[in-house]
Every structure is written in structure tokens, then in C-alpha cells.
Amino acid sequence: MTTRLLLPLLFLTTPAFAGTFTPPEGCTVNLTVQGRGCYVSNYYTCPTDNAGDQWRADFDQEGMFYMAKIDSETQWIESYDLNPTVKQTLDPNPKDPASFSNLLATGRDDFDFSLSKETGEHTNVKGYDKLIGETVVIDGVTLQRTEYDYVETDDEGNILRQSHGNEYISAERRNFFSGTSEWFDGTNWLPLDGSPVQFFMPGEKGFGATQPLYECDAVMSDASPLNALIQPAAYLPQSTPTPQPGH
């Protein structure tokens, strides 16, 4: 996404602009998900992207704090941590690229790839996603439950982030949604739950919302709010994730 397209979105991160999410010009929002842990995500596509690419914009009570783009195989192509804005991209020629198709076909997908931030930070991510044979229905949407585990290290092998847990996938939408997980902070494993609660389709009341609805009082009283850890595990092939809600 160019800076020209990104800047209009940044204005939506302030409470004064809370309301309905407006994607970049020409792009189309197709889904809004209200999740546990006080966040809401808007999913959208843009005609100038490659076929199958999808964007997600995450909001907490203060506004938008994260954006990410995945491809049709749910590879984490690029992401933006906001306030301040830092871009991260997938390095070319990953050792073992994430493959949503492989996950659906075999029940497991291993991944091994590297990421670069515009600040110069370079990291390596290795892990797996696995279907566990469970199907659930949340707010009328049928999802399959997964197990995941990943570790992110620097080039010297030092662990920067580490997480395991369960997420959800939609085979129809070729996307991950956050679930229950644990994130290692260097001393302890911290539990998080960013599971979806409500799904809003175009035309439904609540579609395009930028204000989270669930468990916000709990997050506000917590010294370590969800978005301070979040780095979507689902986009790490993860919600999520990160910790970020969803891959």
C-alpha cells in the first residue's frame, strides 16, 4: 500500500473519527469481525492487488493499531504497526512458504520464512498450523479449529516472540481468525483469547464498525492490553495474531 493510500486510514485511528471504516479508494470491505479482548477487524480487498490478496485493519478503543495483507495462501505479505507507523514485509524466496492449500489438503502446514522491517530489523519465523478435526459455528459462520506453534528469532537465534494455541480458519474465505493462545514474554506464558464473537456481512448493522464491543472493561483494567502483545499468529504464516488477533 502506498503512503498516499495509507494516510487517509490513519485519520480513522482517532476517537473523533470512530464509526464506519472507510478503506482506501477503490477497495471494498467484505467482512467485519468483533472479537474478544476488545478489538474489531475489518477485512477488505483492493483491485490493484494480486488475485486472492486480502487486507485486515484492526481497531481497539483508541482507533486503528494494525494493518496486514496476506495472499491467497495466507502468507504475511506486508503489515503496518501504527502509532508510530512501521512497515514489515515478507522476504523473497522463503525456505518453506505458508500454504493454506496444503493445510486444507493434508491437515498440516509447516512454514519457515523471514521478515524485514523498514527500521532494519530482520527476523525469522518457523512453525506449523494443523487442523484438529473440530468444526464450530460462531454467529452462524462455520469454521474449522486449528492448532499452531511458532517461534520468531533474530539472525543470531535469540527468541523474540513465541506462541502456541488454537485458531479458526474459513476454507471459504481462505483466512484465519484468532482463538485462544499463550505468548511467552521471556519469563511466563501469558494467556490470550481473541476469538471471534460476531461476524457482520455487508448490509448488516455493525458492518464496518471501528469500535470494539467485547471485554473492553477487562482490557482497560489490565496493565498489559491485548494490542501490546498482539502479532497475529494466523498472519505469521496469523491471527493473529502477533500477538495480533488472528494470523
PDB file of C-alpha atoms in Angstrom:
ATOM      1  CA  MET A   1       0.000   0.000   0.000  1.00  0.00           C
ATOM      2  CA  THR A   2       1.351   3.385  -0.881  1.00  0.00           C
ATOM      3  CA  THR A   3       1.689   6.172   1.664  1.00  0.00           C
ATOM      4  CA  ARG A   4      -0.951   8.050  -0.284  1.00  0.00           C
ATOM      5  CA  LEU A   5      -3.452   5.254   0.425  1.00  0.00           C
ATOM      6  CA  LEU A   6      -2.304   4.648   3.985  1.00  0.00           C
ATOM      7  CA  LEU A   7      -2.577   8.212   5.258  1.00  0.00           C
ATOM      8  CA  PRO A   8      -6.372   8.517   4.896  1.00  0.00           C
ATOM      9  CA  LEU A   9      -6.705   5.390   7.022  1.00  0.00           C
ATOM     10  CA  LEU A  10      -4.560   6.821   9.793  1.00  0.00           C
ATOM     11  CA  PHE A  11      -7.081   9.574  10.375  1.00  0.00           C
ATOM     12  CA  LEU A  12      -9.582   6.877  11.308  1.00  0.00           C
ATOM     13  CA  THR A  13      -7.493   5.814  14.284  1.00  0.00           C
ATOM     14  CA  THR A  14      -8.623   8.726  16.470  1.00  0.00           C
ATOM     15  CA  PRO A  15     -11.832   8.512  18.512  1.00  0.00           C
ATOM     16  CA  ALA A  16     -13.165  11.583  16.724  1.00  0.00           C
ATOM     17  CA  PHE A  17     -13.351   9.510  13.544  1.00  0.00           C
ATOM     18  CA  ALA A  18     -14.782   6.383  15.180  1.00  0.00           C
ATOM     19  CA  GLY A  19     -17.722   4.978  13.276  1.00  0.00           C
ATOM     20  CA  THR A  20     -17.683   3.255   9.915  1.00  0.00           C
ATOM     21  CA  PHE A  21     -14.413   2.057   8.414  1.00  0.00           C
ATOM     22  CA  THR A  22     -13.520   3.600   5.064  1.00  0.00           C
ATOM     23  CA  PRO A  23     -10.963   1.589   3.067  1.00  0.00           C
ATOM     24  CA  PRO A  24      -8.551   3.137   0.552  1.00  0.00           C
ATOM     25  CA  GLU A  25     -10.106   4.464  -2.635  1.00  0.00           C
ATOM     26  CA  GLY A  26     -11.344   1.677  -4.889  1.00  0.00           C
ATOM     27  CA  CYS A  27     -11.108  -1.009  -2.177  1.00  0.00           C
ATOM     28  CA  THR A  28     -14.104  -2.944  -0.834  1.00  0.00           C
ATOM     29  CA  VAL A  29     -14.829  -4.064   2.722  1.00  0.00           C
ATOM     30  CA  ASN A  30     -16.369  -7.545   2.810  1.00  0.00           C
ATOM     31  CA  LEU A  31     -16.391  -8.558   6.478  1.00  0.00           C
ATOM     32  CA  THR A  32     -16.297  -7.109   9.995  1.00  0.00           C
ATOM     33  CA  VAL A  33     -15.438  -9.298  12.978  1.00  0.00           C
ATOM     34  CA  GLN A  34     -15.969  -8.325  16.617  1.00  0.00           C
ATOM     35  CA  GLY A  35     -13.649 -10.348  18.830  1.00  0.00           C
ATOM     36  CA  ARG A  36     -12.947 -11.000  22.464  1.00  0.00           C
ATOM     37  CA  GLY A  37     -10.179  -8.932  24.023  1.00  0.00           C
ATOM     38  CA  CYS A  38     -11.614  -5.584  22.865  1.00  0.00           C
ATOM     39  CA  TYR A  39     -10.798  -5.434  19.191  1.00  0.00           C
ATOM     40  CA  VAL A  40     -12.679  -5.306  15.908  1.00  0.00           C
ATOM     41  CA  SER A  41     -11.289  -6.186  12.472  1.00  0.00           C
ATOM     42  CA  ASN A  42     -12.372  -5.064   9.021  1.00  0.00           C
ATOM     43  CA  TYR A  43     -11.395  -7.197   6.021  1.00  0.00           C
ATOM     44  CA  TYR A  44     -11.146  -5.717   2.555  1.00  0.00           C
ATOM     45  CA  THR A  45      -9.748  -6.251  -0.939  1.00  0.00           C
ATOM     46  CA  CYS A  46      -8.267  -3.865  -3.475  1.00  0.00           C
ATOM     47  CA  PRO A  47      -8.456  -4.172  -7.280  1.00  0.00           C
ATOM     48  CA  THR A  48      -4.799  -3.215  -7.758  1.00  0.00           C
ATOM     49  CA  ASP A  49      -3.585  -6.168  -5.632  1.00  0.00           C
ATOM     50  CA  ASN A  50      -2.896  -9.677  -6.859  1.00  0.00           C
ATOM     51  CA  ALA A  51      -5.859 -12.046  -7.063  1.00  0.00           C
ATOM     52  CA  GLY A  52      -6.543 -13.563  -3.664  1.00  0.00           C
ATOM     53  CA  ASP A  53      -4.807 -10.834  -1.647  1.00  0.00           C
ATOM     54  CA  GLN A  54      -6.706  -9.652   1.432  1.00  0.00           C
ATOM     55  CA  TRP A  55      -6.212  -6.784   3.863  1.00  0.00           C
ATOM     56  CA  ARG A  56      -7.204  -6.610   7.508  1.00  0.00           C
ATOM     57  CA  ALA A  57      -7.414  -3.485   9.669  1.00  0.00           C
ATOM     58  CA  ASP A  58      -7.565  -3.937  13.453  1.00  0.00           C
ATOM     59  CA  PHE A  59      -9.078  -1.403  15.864  1.00  0.00           C
ATOM     60  CA  ASP A  60      -9.066  -1.115  19.637  1.00  0.00           C
ATOM     61  CA  GLN A  61     -10.726   1.577  21.749  1.00  0.00           C
ATOM     62  CA  GLU A  62      -8.129   4.151  20.674  1.00  0.00           C
ATOM     63  CA  GLY A  63      -8.513   3.513  16.946  1.00  0.00           C
ATOM     64  CA  MET A  64      -6.689   1.520  14.304  1.00  0.00           C
ATOM     65  CA  PHE A  65      -3.450  -0.003  15.559  1.00  0.00           C
ATOM     66  CA  TYR A  66      -2.517  -2.616  12.938  1.00  0.00           C
ATOM     67  CA  MET A  67      -2.916  -3.454   9.244  1.00  0.00           C
ATOM     68  CA  ALA A  68      -1.800  -6.515   7.308  1.00  0.00           C
ATOM     69  CA  LYS A  69      -2.036  -8.029   3.852  1.00  0.00           C
ATOM     70  CA  ILE A  70      -1.988 -11.751   3.102  1.00  0.00           C
ATOM     71  CA  ASP A  71      -2.018 -13.549  -0.224  1.00  0.00           C
ATOM     72  CA  SER A  72      -4.232 -16.454  -1.323  1.00  0.00           C
ATOM     73  CA  GLU A  73      -2.030 -18.869   0.639  1.00  0.00           C
ATOM     74  CA  THR A  74      -2.248 -16.678   3.783  1.00  0.00           C
ATOM     75  CA  GLN A  75       1.395 -15.646   3.515  1.00  0.00           C
ATOM     76  CA  TRP A  76       2.023 -12.463   5.513  1.00  0.00           C
ATOM     77  CA  ILE A  77       2.988 -10.187   2.601  1.00  0.00           C
ATOM     78  CA  GLU A  78       3.185  -6.884   4.461  1.00  0.00           C
ATOM     79  CA  SER A  79       1.979  -5.316   7.678  1.00  0.00           C
ATOM     80  CA  TYR A  80       1.935  -1.983   9.447  1.00  0.00           C
ATOM     81  CA  ASP A  81       2.190  -1.358  13.165  1.00  0.00           C
ATOM     82  CA  LEU A  82       0.673   2.076  13.702  1.00  0.00           C
ATOM     83  CA  ASN A  83       1.403   4.869  16.168  1.00  0.00           C
ATOM     84  CA  PRO A  84       4.167   5.134  15.035  1.00  0.00           C
ATOM     85  CA  THR A  85       3.869   3.556  11.597  1.00  0.00           C
ATOM     86  CA  VAL A  86       6.403   0.795  10.910  1.00  0.00           C
ATOM     87  CA  LYS A  87       6.172  -1.376   7.803  1.00  0.00           C
ATOM     88  CA  GLN A  88       7.198  -5.047   7.767  1.00  0.00           C
ATOM     89  CA  THR A  89       7.410  -7.235   4.652  1.00  0.00           C
ATOM     90  CA  LEU A  90       7.949 -10.871   3.761  1.00  0.00           C
ATOM     91  CA  ASP A  91      11.435 -11.612   2.425  1.00  0.00           C
ATOM     92  CA  PRO A  92      11.648 -13.163  -1.056  1.00  0.00           C
ATOM     93  CA  ASN A  93      12.150 -16.901  -1.516  1.00  0.00           C
ATOM     94  CA  PRO A  94      11.087 -18.279   1.893  1.00  0.00           C
ATOM     95  CA  LYS A  95      12.569 -21.622   2.927  1.00  0.00           C
ATOM     96  CA  ASP A  96       9.109 -23.122   3.424  1.00  0.00           C
ATOM     97  CA  PRO A  97       6.320 -20.726   2.467  1.00  0.00           C
ATOM     98  CA  ALA A  98       3.000 -20.895   4.289  1.00  0.00           C
ATOM     99  CA  SER A  99       0.379 -22.733   2.257  1.00  0.00           C
ATOM    100  CA  PHE A 100      -3.313 -22.599   3.088  1.00  0.00           C
ATOM    101  CA  SER A 101      -3.909 -25.081   0.270  1.00  0.00           C
ATOM    102  CA  ASN A 102      -1.548 -27.558   1.889  1.00  0.00           C
ATOM    103  CA  LEU A 103      -3.248 -27.109   5.264  1.00  0.00           C
ATOM    104  CA  LEU A 104      -6.643 -27.917   3.738  1.00  0.00           C
ATOM    105  CA  ALA A 105      -5.345 -30.829   1.677  1.00  0.00           C
ATOM    106  CA  THR A 106      -3.162 -32.581   4.272  1.00  0.00           C
ATOM    107  CA  GLY A 107      -4.335 -31.211   7.612  1.00  0.00           C
ATOM    108  CA  ARG A 108      -0.966 -29.638   8.435  1.00  0.00           C
ATOM    109  CA  ASP A 109       1.268 -26.909   7.055  1.00  0.00           C
ATOM    110  CA  ASP A 110       4.801 -26.145   8.232  1.00  0.00           C
ATOM    111  CA  PHE A 111       6.369 -22.772   7.499  1.00  0.00           C
ATOM    112  CA  ASP A 112       9.807 -21.202   7.647  1.00  0.00           C
ATOM    113  CA  PHE A 113      10.287 -17.657   6.368  1.00  0.00           C
ATOM    114  CA  SER A 114      11.893 -14.308   7.152  1.00  0.00           C
ATOM    115  CA  LEU A 115      10.566 -10.786   7.673  1.00  0.00           C
ATOM    116  CA  SER A 116      12.155  -7.350   7.336  1.00  0.00           C
ATOM    117  CA  LYS A 117      11.103  -4.046   8.877  1.00  0.00           C
ATOM    118  CA  GLU A 118      11.881  -0.694   7.324  1.00  0.00           C
ATOM    119  CA  THR A 119      13.746   0.087  10.565  1.00  0.00           C
ATOM    120  CA  GLY A 120      16.341  -2.531   9.580  1.00  0.00           C
ATOM    121  CA  GLU A 121      15.138  -5.266  11.946  1.00  0.00           C
ATOM    122  CA  HIS A 122      15.264  -8.742  10.391  1.00  0.00           C
ATOM    123  CA  THR A 123      13.581 -11.799  11.916  1.00  0.00           C
ATOM    124  CA  ASN A 124      12.974 -15.460  11.106  1.00  0.00           C
ATOM    125  CA  VAL A 125       9.723 -17.316  11.745  1.00  0.00           C
ATOM    126  CA  LYS A 126       9.308 -21.094  11.955  1.00  0.00           C
ATOM    127  CA  GLY A 127       6.294 -23.145  12.992  1.00  0.00           C
ATOM    128  CA  TYR A 128       3.196 -25.005  11.877  1.00  0.00           C
ATOM    129  CA  ASP A 129      -0.597 -24.900  11.592  1.00  0.00           C
ATOM    130  CA  LYS A 130      -2.615 -28.108  11.978  1.00  0.00           C
ATOM    131  CA  LEU A 131      -6.296 -28.965  11.650  1.00  0.00           C
ATOM    132  CA  ILE A 132      -7.529 -30.774  14.750  1.00  0.00           C
ATOM    133  CA  GLY A 133     -10.723 -32.229  13.299  1.00  0.00           C
ATOM    134  CA  GLU A 134     -13.146 -29.864  15.019  1.00  0.00           C
ATOM    135  CA  THR A 135     -15.794 -27.769  13.279  1.00  0.00           C
ATOM    136  CA  VAL A 136     -17.543 -24.985  15.159  1.00  0.00           C
ATOM    137  CA  VAL A 137     -20.269 -22.489  14.306  1.00  0.00           C
ATOM    138  CA  ILE A 138     -19.823 -18.945  15.638  1.00  0.00           C
ATOM    139  CA  ASP A 139     -22.603 -16.448  14.942  1.00  0.00           C
ATOM    140  CA  GLY A 140     -23.810 -18.594  12.062  1.00  0.00           C
ATOM    141  CA  VAL A 141     -20.355 -18.914  10.445  1.00  0.00           C
ATOM    142  CA  THR A 142     -18.862 -22.408  10.102  1.00  0.00           C
ATOM    143  CA  LEU A 143     -15.167 -22.574  10.980  1.00  0.00           C
ATOM    144  CA  GLN A 144     -12.544 -25.270  11.400  1.00  0.00           C
ATOM    145  CA  ARG A 145     -10.363 -25.225  14.513  1.00  0.00           C
ATOM    146  CA  THR A 146      -6.589 -25.382  14.243  1.00  0.00           C
ATOM    147  CA  GLU A 147      -3.538 -25.852  16.441  1.00  0.00           C
ATOM    148  CA  TYR A 148      -0.455 -23.743  15.879  1.00  0.00           C
ATOM    149  CA  ASP A 149       3.023 -23.211  17.255  1.00  0.00           C
ATOM    150  CA  TYR A 150       5.674 -20.769  16.116  1.00  0.00           C
ATOM    151  CA  VAL A 151       8.847 -19.045  17.219  1.00  0.00           C
ATOM    152  CA  GLU A 152      10.312 -15.816  15.840  1.00  0.00           C
ATOM    153  CA  THR A 153      14.048 -15.221  16.241  1.00  0.00           C
ATOM    154  CA  ASP A 154      16.636 -12.670  15.218  1.00  0.00           C
ATOM    155  CA  ASP A 155      19.538 -13.597  12.959  1.00  0.00           C
ATOM    156  CA  GLU A 156      21.603 -14.648  15.979  1.00  0.00           C
ATOM    157  CA  GLY A 157      18.946 -17.127  17.043  1.00  0.00           C
ATOM    158  CA  ASN A 158      17.633 -15.134  20.013  1.00  0.00           C
ATOM    159  CA  ILE A 159      13.927 -15.729  20.610  1.00  0.00           C
ATOM    160  CA  LEU A 160      11.887 -12.553  20.123  1.00  0.00           C
ATOM    161  CA  ARG A 161       8.351 -13.975  20.109  1.00  0.00           C
ATOM    162  CA  GLN A 162       6.955 -17.403  20.795  1.00  0.00           C
ATOM    163  CA  SER A 163       3.382 -18.606  20.835  1.00  0.00           C
ATOM    164  CA  HIS A 164       1.158 -21.672  20.665  1.00  0.00           C
ATOM    165  CA  GLY A 165      -2.548 -22.221  20.806  1.00  0.00           C
ATOM    166  CA  ASN A 166      -5.665 -22.687  18.698  1.00  0.00           C
ATOM    167  CA  GLU A 167      -7.194 -20.590  15.957  1.00  0.00           C
ATOM    168  CA  TYR A 168     -10.010 -20.864  13.428  1.00  0.00           C
ATOM    169  CA  ILE A 169      -9.977 -20.966   9.646  1.00  0.00           C
ATOM    170  CA  SER A 170     -12.588 -20.348   6.999  1.00  0.00           C
ATOM    171  CA  ALA A 171     -11.943 -22.501   3.944  1.00  0.00           C
ATOM    172  CA  GLU A 172     -14.435 -20.388   2.006  1.00  0.00           C
ATOM    173  CA  ARG A 173     -12.721 -17.102   2.825  1.00  0.00           C
ATOM    174  CA  ARG A 174      -9.197 -18.582   2.895  1.00  0.00           C
ATOM    175  CA  ASN A 175      -8.409 -16.794   6.114  1.00  0.00           C
ATOM    176  CA  PHE A 176      -7.534 -17.324   9.755  1.00  0.00           C
ATOM    177  CA  PHE A 177      -9.319 -15.934  12.788  1.00  0.00           C
ATOM    178  CA  SER A 178      -7.792 -15.618  16.217  1.00  0.00           C
ATOM    179  CA  GLY A 179      -8.560 -18.014  19.063  1.00  0.00           C
ATOM    180  CA  THR A 180      -7.064 -18.987  22.398  1.00  0.00           C
ATOM    181  CA  SER A 181      -3.298 -18.800  22.729  1.00  0.00           C
ATOM    182  CA  GLU A 182      -0.338 -18.387  25.026  1.00  0.00           C
ATOM    183  CA  TRP A 183       2.511 -15.958  24.381  1.00  0.00           C
ATOM    184  CA  PHE A 184       5.911 -16.197  26.051  1.00  0.00           C
ATOM    185  CA  ASP A 185       7.123 -12.887  27.465  1.00  0.00           C
ATOM    186  CA  GLY A 186      10.587 -14.181  28.313  1.00  0.00           C
ATOM    187  CA  THR A 187       9.580 -15.390  31.759  1.00  0.00           C
ATOM    188  CA  ASN A 188       5.978 -16.580  31.726  1.00  0.00           C
ATOM    189  CA  TRP A 189       3.381 -17.847  29.275  1.00  0.00           C
ATOM    190  CA  LEU A 190       0.556 -15.289  29.047  1.00  0.00           C
ATOM    191  CA  PRO A 191      -2.926 -16.491  28.017  1.00  0.00           C
ATOM    192  CA  LEU A 192      -4.884 -14.517  25.426  1.00  0.00           C
ATOM    193  CA  ASP A 193      -8.285 -15.029  23.853  1.00  0.00           C
ATOM    194  CA  GLY A 194      -9.121 -13.069  20.712  1.00  0.00           C
ATOM    195  CA  SER A 195     -11.809 -15.474  19.487  1.00  0.00           C
ATOM    196  CA  PRO A 196     -14.465 -14.059  17.171  1.00  0.00           C
ATOM    197  CA  VAL A 197     -17.840 -13.323  18.747  1.00  0.00           C
ATOM    198  CA  GLN A 198     -19.816 -11.755  15.894  1.00  0.00           C
ATOM    199  CA  PHE A 199     -19.477 -11.661  12.117  1.00  0.00           C
ATOM    200  CA  PHE A 200     -21.051  -8.815  10.142  1.00  0.00           C
ATOM    201  CA  MET A 201     -21.636  -9.018   6.390  1.00  0.00           C
ATOM    202  CA  PRO A 202     -22.347  -6.102   4.022  1.00  0.00           C
ATOM    203  CA  GLY A 203     -25.693  -4.514   4.780  1.00  0.00           C
ATOM    204  CA  GLU A 204     -25.887  -5.766   8.353  1.00  0.00           C
ATOM    205  CA  LYS A 205     -25.960  -3.386  11.297  1.00  0.00           C
ATOM    206  CA  GLY A 206     -22.455  -3.378  12.764  1.00  0.00           C
ATOM    207  CA  PHE A 207     -20.719  -3.887   9.404  1.00  0.00           C
ATOM    208  CA  GLY A 208     -17.717  -1.585   9.075  1.00  0.00           C
ATOM    209  CA  ALA A 209     -17.622  -0.806  12.801  1.00  0.00           C
ATOM    210  CA  THR A 210     -14.432   0.659  14.249  1.00  0.00           C
ATOM    211  CA  GLN A 211     -15.374   0.439  17.938  1.00  0.00           C
ATOM    212  CA  PRO A 212     -14.836  -2.911  19.714  1.00  0.00           C
ATOM    213  CA  LEU A 213     -17.700  -4.308  21.767  1.00  0.00           C
ATOM    214  CA  TYR A 214     -16.427  -7.166  23.898  1.00  0.00           C
ATOM    215  CA  GLU A 215     -14.339  -7.295  27.084  1.00  0.00           C
ATOM    216  CA  CYS A 216     -13.136  -3.717  26.803  1.00  0.00           C
ATOM    217  CA  ASP A 217     -13.550  -3.073  30.527  1.00  0.00           C
ATOM    218  CA  ALA A 218     -11.279  -6.039  31.263  1.00  0.00           C
ATOM    219  CA  VAL A 219      -8.644  -4.841  28.804  1.00  0.00           C
ATOM    220  CA  MET A 220      -8.706  -1.285  30.156  1.00  0.00           C
ATOM    221  CA  SER A 221      -8.032  -2.595  33.688  1.00  0.00           C
ATOM    222  CA  ASP A 222      -5.189  -4.845  32.504  1.00  0.00           C
ATOM    223  CA  ALA A 223      -1.636  -3.482  32.716  1.00  0.00           C
ATOM    224  CA  SER A 224      -0.774  -5.417  29.537  1.00  0.00           C
ATOM    225  CA  PRO A 225      -3.545  -4.782  26.994  1.00  0.00           C
ATOM    226  CA  LEU A 226      -4.035  -7.227  24.151  1.00  0.00           C
ATOM    227  CA  ASN A 227      -2.693  -4.988  21.428  1.00  0.00           C
ATOM    228  CA  ALA A 228       0.597  -4.578  23.282  1.00  0.00           C
ATOM    229  CA  LEU A 229       1.304  -8.270  22.638  1.00  0.00           C
ATOM    230  CA  ILE A 230      -0.731  -8.965  19.559  1.00  0.00           C
ATOM    231  CA  GLN A 231       1.089 -10.077  16.405  1.00  0.00           C
ATOM    232  CA  PRO A 232      -1.487 -12.365  14.556  1.00  0.00           C
ATOM    233  CA  ALA A 233      -0.204 -15.893  14.578  1.00  0.00           C
ATOM    234  CA  ALA A 234      -2.503 -16.520  11.691  1.00  0.00           C
ATOM    235  CA  TYR A 235      -0.713 -13.884   9.639  1.00  0.00           C
ATOM    236  CA  LEU A 236       2.641 -15.238  10.702  1.00  0.00           C
ATOM    237  CA  PRO A 237       2.218 -17.921   8.102  1.00  0.00           C
ATOM    238  CA  GLN A 238      -1.515 -15.288  11.824  1.00  0.00           C
ATOM    239  CA  SER A 239      -4.165 -14.015  13.759  1.00  0.00           C
ATOM    240  CA  THR A 240      -3.361 -13.230  14.644  1.00  0.00           C
ATOM    241  CA  PRO A 241      -2.361 -12.655  15.949  1.00  0.00           C
ATOM    242  CA  THR A 242       1.395 -11.435  16.820  1.00  0.00           C
ATOM    243  CA  PRO A 243       0.389 -11.462  19.489  1.00  0.00           C
ATOM    244  CA  GLN A 244      -2.128  -9.839  16.862  1.00  0.00           C
ATOM    245  CA  PRO A 245      -5.721 -11.000  16.773  1.00  0.00           C
ATOM    246  CA  GLY A 246      -5.749 -13.610  14.152  1.00  0.00           C
ATOM    247  CA  HIS A 247      -2.902 -14.767  11.850  1.00  0.00           C
TER     248      HIS A 247
END
